Short mmCIF file of C-alpha atoms in Angstrom, two decimals:
data_model
loop_
_atom_site.label_atom_id
_atom_site.label_comp_id
_atom_site.label_asym_id
_atom_site.label_seq_id
_atom_site.Cartn_x
_atom_site.Cartn_y
_atom_site.Cartn_z
CA MET C 1 -0.29 -0.14 -0.01
CA VAL C 2 1.36 3.16 1.29
CA ILE C 3 3.94 4.66 3.73
CA PHE C 4 2.41 7.99 4.79
CA SER C 5 5.25 10.20 6.01
CA VAL C 6 8.30 9.58 7.59
CA TYR C 7 9.63 11.74 11.46
CA LEU C 8 13.09 11.94 13.29
CA VAL C 9 12.79 12.65 16.37
CA ASN C 10 15.60 13.57 18.44
CA LYS C 11 16.32 13.07 22.40
CA ALA C 12 14.90 15.88 23.32
CA GLY C 13 11.81 15.75 21.43
CA GLY C 14 12.93 18.16 18.84
CA LEU C 15 11.39 17.12 14.86
CA ILE C 16 15.39 17.33 12.65
CA TYR C 17 13.32 15.35 10.05
CA GLN C 18 10.33 15.41 8.19
CA TYR C 19 9.08 13.71 4.32
CA ASP C 20 5.22 13.49 3.39
CA ASN C 21 5.82 10.61 1.41
CA TYR C 22 1.80 10.77 0.24
CA VAL C 23 -0.68 12.88 1.04
CA PRO C 24 -4.05 12.09 0.65
CA ARG C 25 -6.12 14.53 -1.04
CA ALA C 26 -9.82 14.39 0.27
CA GLU C 27 -11.45 17.66 -1.07
CA ALA C 28 -15.01 18.54 -1.82
CA GLU C 29 -15.83 21.73 -3.42
CA LYS C 30 -19.79 22.19 -3.86
CA THR C 31 -21.43 25.91 -4.31
CA PHE C 32 -23.78 26.59 -1.84
CA SER C 33 -27.05 29.23 -1.35
CA PHE C 34 -28.29 30.47 1.92
CA PRO C 35 -28.62 29.84 4.60
CA LEU C 36 -25.31 27.17 5.02
CA ASP C 37 -26.72 24.26 5.23
CA LEU C 38 -23.29 23.27 8.03
CA VAL C 39 -22.41 24.17 11.41
CA LEU C 40 -18.80 26.28 11.18
CA LYS C 41 -16.86 26.74 14.22
CA HIS C 42 -13.22 28.32 14.40
CA HIS C 43 -10.86 25.68 15.68
CA ASP C 44 -7.21 26.77 15.86
CA GLU C 45 -7.06 29.41 13.09
CA LYS C 46 -9.14 27.76 10.86
CA VAL C 47 -12.86 27.46 9.89
CA VAL C 48 -13.77 23.72 11.23
CA VAL C 49 -17.17 22.01 9.67
CA SER C 50 -18.64 20.63 13.57
CA PHE C 51 -21.47 19.38 12.13
CA GLY C 52 -23.22 18.55 9.23
CA GLN C 53 -21.64 15.68 7.09
CA ARG C 54 -22.57 15.60 3.12
CA ASP C 55 -21.40 15.13 -0.26
CA GLY C 56 -17.53 14.19 0.78
CA ILE C 57 -17.64 17.19 3.78
CA ARG C 58 -16.42 15.65 7.21
CA VAL C 59 -16.72 16.88 10.38
CA GLY C 60 -13.21 18.46 11.13
CA HIS C 61 -12.78 19.12 7.53
CA ALA C 62 -11.27 22.61 6.99
CA VAL C 63 -12.71 25.88 4.62
CA LEU C 64 -9.84 25.31 2.27
CA SER C 65 -10.91 28.11 -0.56
CA ILE C 66 -13.96 30.56 -1.19
CA ASN C 67 -14.73 31.27 -4.25
CA GLY C 68 -11.50 29.74 -5.83
CA VAL C 69 -8.97 31.97 -3.34
CA ASP C 70 -7.75 30.35 -0.68
CA VAL C 71 -8.27 31.48 2.70
CA ILE C 72 -6.10 32.64 5.21
CA GLY C 73 -6.02 30.89 8.19
CA LYS C 74 -9.62 32.25 9.62
CA ASN C 75 -9.75 34.62 7.67
CA THR C 76 -10.82 35.46 3.81
CA ALA C 77 -8.17 36.12 1.38
CA GLU C 78 -9.19 39.84 1.56
CA GLY C 79 -8.63 39.64 5.55
CA LYS C 80 -12.48 39.19 6.43
CA ASP C 81 -13.31 36.90 9.20
CA ILE C 82 -15.28 33.45 7.36
CA LEU C 83 -17.50 33.10 10.14
CA GLU C 84 -19.17 36.63 9.05
CA TYR C 85 -18.84 36.75 5.71
CA LEU C 86 -20.29 33.75 5.06
CA LYS C 87 -23.49 35.68 7.54
CA ASP C 88 -24.19 37.56 5.15
CA ALA C 89 -26.75 36.42 2.51
CA SER C 90 -25.77 38.89 -0.01
CA ASN C 91 -22.46 36.44 -0.58
CA TYR C 92 -24.03 33.76 -1.57
CA PRO C 93 -24.63 31.61 -3.55
CA VAL C 94 -20.71 30.37 -3.45
CA SER C 95 -18.12 28.17 -3.57
CA ILE C 96 -16.62 26.96 -0.58
CA ARG C 97 -14.21 23.90 -0.84
CA PHE C 98 -13.09 21.63 1.75
CA GLY C 99 -10.81 19.64 3.07
CA ARG C 100 -8.28 18.63 6.29
CA ALA C 101 -6.53 20.79 7.10
CA ARG C 102 -2.91 20.26 6.11
CA LEU C 103 -0.57 20.50 9.27
CA SER C 104 1.89 23.48 9.47
CA SER C 105 5.72 23.21 10.41
CA ASN C 106 4.98 24.57 13.79
CA GLU C 107 1.96 21.92 14.11
CA LYS C 108 4.38 19.03 12.84
CA LEU C 109 7.45 20.23 15.93
CA MET C 110 4.57 19.95 17.97
CA LEU C 111 3.50 16.84 17.77
CA ALA C 112 7.15 15.40 17.12
CA SER C 113 7.30 16.38 20.63
CA MET C 114 3.78 15.09 22.15
CA PHE C 115 4.13 11.67 20.88
CA HIS C 116 8.15 11.78 22.34
CA SER C 117 6.57 12.22 25.50
CA LEU C 118 4.26 10.17 25.25
CA VAL C 119 6.78 7.68 24.77
CA VAL C 120 9.32 9.21 27.15
CA PHE C 121 5.73 8.79 29.34
CA LEU C 122 5.02 5.07 28.82
CA ARG C 123 9.47 4.55 29.39
CA LEU C 124 9.47 6.56 32.49
CA PHE C 125 6.25 4.55 34.25
CA ALA C 126 7.78 1.50 32.84
CA ILE C 127 10.78 1.91 35.21
CA GLY C 128 8.50 3.16 38.34
CA SER C 129 6.46 0.46 36.68
CA GLN C 130 2.82 2.51 36.88
CA LEU C 131 1.29 2.30 34.69
CA SER C 132 2.80 -0.85 32.00
CA PRO C 133 1.12 -4.51 33.57
CA ASP C 134 4.90 -5.82 32.98
CA ALA C 135 8.69 -5.34 34.11
CA GLY C 136 10.65 -3.28 31.75
CA SER C 137 8.61 -2.43 29.10
CA SER C 138 9.79 0.17 26.00
CA GLY C 139 8.28 3.15 24.91
CA ILE C 140 5.03 2.43 22.46
CA GLU C 141 6.11 0.44 19.08
CA MET C 142 3.39 0.77 17.45
CA LEU C 143 -0.08 2.79 17.52
CA GLU C 144 -2.72 1.05 15.42
CA THR C 145 -5.42 3.23 14.24
CA ASP C 146 -7.76 1.72 11.57
CA VAL C 147 -6.84 4.15 8.93
CA PHE C 148 -2.36 4.10 9.74
CA LYS C 149 -0.17 2.36 11.87
CA LEU C 150 2.30 4.02 13.73
CA HIS C 151 5.66 2.79 13.54
CA CYS C 152 8.71 4.21 16.17
CA PHE C 153 12.46 2.55 16.66
CA GLN C 154 14.27 4.21 18.93
CA THR C 155 18.04 4.18 18.48
CA LEU C 156 20.46 3.21 21.87
CA THR C 157 21.34 6.85 21.64
CA GLY C 158 17.35 7.78 21.64
CA ILE C 159 16.87 9.00 18.62
CA LYS C 160 13.54 8.32 17.65
CA PHE C 161 13.03 7.19 13.94
CA ILE C 162 8.46 7.21 13.22
CA VAL C 163 7.50 6.40 9.83
CA LEU C 164 3.15 5.96 8.88
CA ALA C 165 1.91 3.50 7.11
CA ASP C 166 -0.83 2.38 5.75
CA PRO C 167 -2.43 -0.37 8.28
CA ARG C 168 -1.70 -3.12 5.82
CA GLN C 169 1.57 -2.26 4.60
CA SER C 170 4.60 -5.09 5.69
CA GLY C 171 8.40 -4.90 5.92
CA ILE C 172 7.98 -1.08 8.11
CA ASP C 173 11.04 -2.96 10.58
CA ALA C 174 13.09 -4.00 7.98
CA LEU C 175 12.78 -0.04 6.48
CA LEU C 176 12.68 1.64 9.84
CA ARG C 177 16.36 -0.06 10.58
CA LYS C 178 17.74 1.23 6.99
CA ILE C 179 16.22 4.72 7.45
CA TYR C 180 18.88 4.53 10.67
CA GLU C 181 21.75 2.88 8.63
CA ILE C 182 21.08 6.10 6.57
CA TYR C 183 21.40 8.54 8.95
CA SER C 184 24.20 6.77 10.15
CA ASP C 185 25.82 6.74 6.79
CA PHE C 186 24.09 10.24 5.15
CA ALA C 187 23.48 12.59 8.54
CA LEU C 188 25.97 11.98 10.83
CA LYS C 189 28.85 10.99 8.87
CA ASN C 190 28.30 14.84 6.57
CA PRO C 191 30.82 17.44 7.94
CA PHE C 192 28.58 20.21 8.91
CA TYR C 193 25.70 18.38 10.43
CA SER C 194 25.99 19.33 13.92
CA LEU C 195 24.29 16.29 16.12
CA GLU C 196 20.46 17.22 17.33
CA MET C 197 19.97 19.63 14.52
CA PRO C 198 17.18 19.46 11.67
CA ILE C 199 18.22 17.51 9.16
CA ARG C 200 19.31 19.45 5.64
CA CYS C 201 21.08 17.00 3.33
CA GLU C 202 20.25 16.24 -0.11
CA LEU C 203 21.70 12.35 -0.28
CA PHE C 204 20.30 11.99 2.87
CA ASP C 205 17.03 13.23 0.90
CA GLN C 206 17.27 10.91 -2.00
CA ASN C 207 18.36 7.67 -0.21
CA LEU C 208 15.57 7.99 2.52
CA LYS C 209 13.49 8.38 -0.67
CA SER C 210 14.71 5.09 -2.67
CA ALA C 211 13.40 3.11 0.51
CA LEU C 212 10.49 4.29 1.26
CA GLU C 213 10.02 3.08 -3.14
CA ILE C 214 11.77 -0.38 -2.21
CA ALA C 215 9.56 -0.70 0.68
CA GLU C 216 6.20 0.22 -0.77
CA LYS C 217 7.18 -1.84 -3.22
CA ALA C 218 8.40 -4.76 -1.37
CA GLY C 219 4.77 -5.74 -0.33
CA ASN C 220 1.73 -4.65 1.06
CA PHE C 221 -0.63 -7.68 1.96
CA GLY C 222 1.80 -9.30 4.78
CA ALA C 223 0.02 -10.34 7.90
CA GLY C 224 1.92 -8.22 9.92
CA SER C 225 4.95 -6.31 9.78
CA MET T 1 -1.16 -15.36 26.43
CA THR T 2 -2.13 -13.59 28.99
CA VAL T 3 -4.77 -11.25 29.73
CA HIS T 4 -3.69 -8.11 32.66
CA ASN T 5 -5.84 -6.10 33.29
CA LEU T 6 -8.84 -3.69 31.65
CA TYR T 7 -10.41 -0.45 33.02
CA ILE T 8 -13.98 0.81 32.35
CA PHE T 9 -14.15 4.48 31.63
CA ASP T 10 -16.59 6.94 31.97
CA ARG T 11 -17.06 10.37 28.96
CA ASN T 12 -15.73 11.90 31.93
CA GLY T 13 -12.67 10.20 32.78
CA ASN T 14 -13.81 8.33 35.95
CA CYS T 15 -12.85 5.01 35.58
CA LEU T 16 -15.79 3.24 37.03
CA PHE T 17 -14.52 -0.37 36.92
CA TYR T 18 -11.07 -1.97 36.77
CA ASN T 19 -10.00 -5.76 37.59
CA GLU T 20 -6.72 -7.44 37.16
CA TRP T 21 -5.66 -11.14 36.40
CA ASN T 22 -2.53 -11.64 36.05
CA ARG T 23 -0.71 -8.46 36.45
CA LYS T 24 2.87 -8.70 37.23
CA LYS T 25 4.16 -5.33 38.45
CA GLN T 26 1.64 -2.96 40.68
CA ALA T 27 1.81 0.51 40.50
CA GLY T 28 3.80 2.34 43.29
CA ILE T 29 1.02 4.53 43.55
CA SER T 30 -2.54 4.93 45.03
CA LYS T 31 -5.01 2.90 41.80
CA ASP T 32 -6.76 7.15 41.88
CA GLU T 33 -3.47 8.42 40.56
CA GLU T 34 -3.11 5.68 38.23
CA PHE T 35 -6.66 5.56 37.00
CA LYS T 36 -5.97 9.29 36.26
CA LEU T 37 -2.73 8.90 34.51
CA MET T 38 -4.01 6.56 32.44
CA TYR T 39 -7.24 8.43 31.15
CA GLY T 40 -4.36 11.58 30.79
CA MET T 41 -2.05 9.42 28.44
CA LEU T 42 -5.53 7.89 26.24
CA PHE T 43 -6.56 10.98 25.88
CA SER T 44 -3.69 12.61 24.27
CA ILE T 45 -3.08 8.89 22.48
CA ARG T 46 -6.66 10.13 20.78
CA SER T 47 -6.02 14.11 20.24
CA PHE T 48 -2.21 12.85 18.57
CA VAL T 49 -3.73 10.18 16.80
CA SER T 50 -6.65 12.73 14.75
CA LYS T 51 -3.98 14.98 14.13
CA MET T 52 -1.43 13.16 12.90
CA SER T 53 -3.99 11.28 10.58
CA PRO T 54 -3.65 11.47 6.65
CA LEU T 55 -7.24 10.05 6.36
CA ASP T 56 -10.74 10.54 7.90
CA MET T 57 -10.58 7.95 11.18
CA LYS T 58 -13.81 6.73 11.50
CA GLU T 59 -12.57 4.16 14.43
CA GLY T 60 -10.20 6.00 15.66
CA PHE T 61 -6.91 4.56 17.52
CA LEU T 62 -7.65 1.11 18.55
CA SER T 63 -3.72 -0.24 20.22
CA PHE T 64 -0.53 0.74 20.99
CA GLN T 65 2.23 -2.12 22.13
CA THR T 66 5.60 -1.70 24.04
CA SER T 67 8.31 -4.38 23.99
CA LYS T 68 6.20 -6.55 26.58
CA TYR T 69 2.46 -6.13 26.28
CA ARG T 70 0.03 -4.34 23.90
CA LEU T 71 -2.99 -2.12 25.05
CA HIS T 72 -6.68 -2.46 23.52
CA TYR T 73 -8.66 0.64 23.22
CA TYR T 74 -12.82 0.37 22.20
CA GLU T 75 -14.43 3.78 22.42
CA THR T 76 -18.35 3.23 22.71
CA PRO T 77 -20.24 6.29 21.06
CA SER T 78 -21.80 7.81 23.99
CA GLY T 79 -18.02 8.18 25.22
CA LEU T 80 -17.25 4.76 27.16
CA LYS T 81 -14.00 3.91 27.34
CA PHE T 82 -12.61 -0.30 27.10
CA VAL T 83 -9.29 -0.55 28.22
CA LEU T 84 -7.61 -3.82 28.20
CA ASN T 85 -4.02 -4.72 28.57
CA THR T 86 -2.84 -8.53 27.33
CA ASP T 87 0.56 -9.32 26.01
CA LEU T 88 1.26 -9.49 22.84
CA SER T 89 0.97 -12.34 21.23
CA VAL T 90 -3.00 -10.90 21.23
CA SER T 91 -3.31 -9.45 17.93
CA ASN T 92 -7.13 -8.18 17.91
CA ALA T 93 -8.72 -7.79 21.04
CA ARG T 94 -11.69 -6.18 19.31
CA ASP T 95 -14.49 -8.09 20.00
CA THR T 96 -13.70 -9.47 22.60
CA LEU T 97 -13.97 -5.49 24.37
CA GLN T 98 -17.22 -5.20 21.78
CA HIS T 99 -18.73 -8.26 23.79
CA ILE T 100 -18.29 -6.60 27.50
CA TYR T 101 -19.94 -3.73 26.91
CA SER T 102 -22.56 -4.81 24.74
CA ASN T 103 -23.14 -7.98 26.60
CA LEU T 104 -22.16 -7.07 30.04
CA TYR T 105 -21.94 -3.36 30.81
CA VAL T 106 -25.00 -2.81 28.47
CA GLU T 107 -27.37 -6.33 30.38
CA HIS T 108 -25.84 -5.82 33.83
CA ILE T 109 -25.51 -1.99 35.02
CA VAL T 110 -27.73 -0.33 31.85
CA LYS T 111 -30.22 -3.03 32.55
CA ASN T 112 -30.67 -2.29 36.47
CA PRO T 113 -31.93 0.05 37.46
CA VAL T 114 -29.96 0.11 40.88
CA CYS T 115 -26.85 0.86 39.08
CA VAL T 116 -26.12 4.99 39.09
CA LEU T 117 -24.82 5.72 36.06
CA GLY T 118 -21.33 7.89 36.14
CA HIS T 119 -20.24 6.00 39.32
CA GLY T 120 -18.02 3.30 40.48
CA LEU T 121 -19.76 -0.11 39.09
CA ASP T 122 -20.08 -1.98 42.55
CA SER T 123 -22.31 -4.33 40.70
CA GLU T 124 -21.67 -8.29 42.14
CA LEU T 125 -23.14 -10.10 39.02
CA PHE T 126 -21.38 -7.65 36.57
CA SER T 127 -18.21 -8.51 38.70
CA SER T 128 -18.34 -12.35 38.35
CA ARG T 129 -19.81 -12.65 35.11
CA LEU T 130 -17.18 -10.28 33.45
CA ASP T 131 -14.58 -12.14 35.62
CA ALA T 132 -15.90 -15.88 34.39
CA PHE T 133 -15.83 -14.45 30.45
CA ILE T 134 -12.25 -13.30 31.03
CA ARG T 135 -11.57 -16.38 32.48
CA ALA T 136 -12.91 -18.44 29.05
CA LEU T 137 -11.14 -16.28 26.87
CA PRO T 138 -8.88 -18.61 24.63
CA TYR T 139 -5.86 -16.54 24.85
CA TYR T 140 -6.44 -16.12 28.73
CA SER T 141 -3.86 -18.78 30.71
CA PRO T 142 -1.55 -17.10 32.94
CA ARG T 143 0.79 -20.00 33.64
CA ALA T 144 1.58 -20.28 29.95
CA ALA T 145 3.01 -16.67 30.02
#
């Protein structure tokens, strides 16, 4: 199937590398007449659907553009508040495009450190054996949802390699080790790379991409990975 | 092959029910603290997963595993949360959790007028049926573990 994205998190919880391999397009554009039959609300500097799913528009989708013009956060391109704009009957009919909000790089940083704290939290509490029912447990190694599986490989030095993939994708364990190898070869041996800092290295990019391609071809219906 | 423990949380984060079968390590903190930690962790995982997901989700978070155990999660539309810890050999406990909800919780708690919803479940019938059900599971065998 597909591998969605790769994250590298350093031992302090900072995101040092992120690559989106495949971004599914789930967008729907529709022309509305007054009044709007969706309930919209502000959420995190965006306007999202809070109630009323129809025609491919789902709860949680954000407004991406109005009449073909991309919106800027919670304002229209002219700088007016979207909710105010849509309350005005004279602006109708209006064509709105909805889709899953893209993660901004800031949000990615935040999610990386959030995951880091989850892993550290679990491991710390495993040592103190507070939540873990068994002794000597590691942090999260695999997290499963109905649309993706998150695989995490932590090296002894504390770097975490995180791969988001389709639940049916197999061979992720080998891929994670391959990424570790690429990291050691092309990031760590680069004299211009300073440890724990974001990786900006062309060879690393290239090799990572080809490793992902190989992994995607390698198979998609393995029982487990 | 074993079942460690089971938590049931309501939509407000109160722990309604807890039981353990083959838990090897006890938390060094009070049960109340442990429930709060567990609920807080599940809450952050849920929000993490919903932001991280590249596609729209239906069920959302299902399970996670560490090197030692696997945590299975099932949430009903009314916000009731069932959490089951097993060892790694149990790959899918969704049917089990659904069974606990529909055949044990609904039958013995919701249909019992004496049980006040939103408080700890102190129904003896529920506890004993649940215990019998868990002990009868194909993957419940503490000795083999």
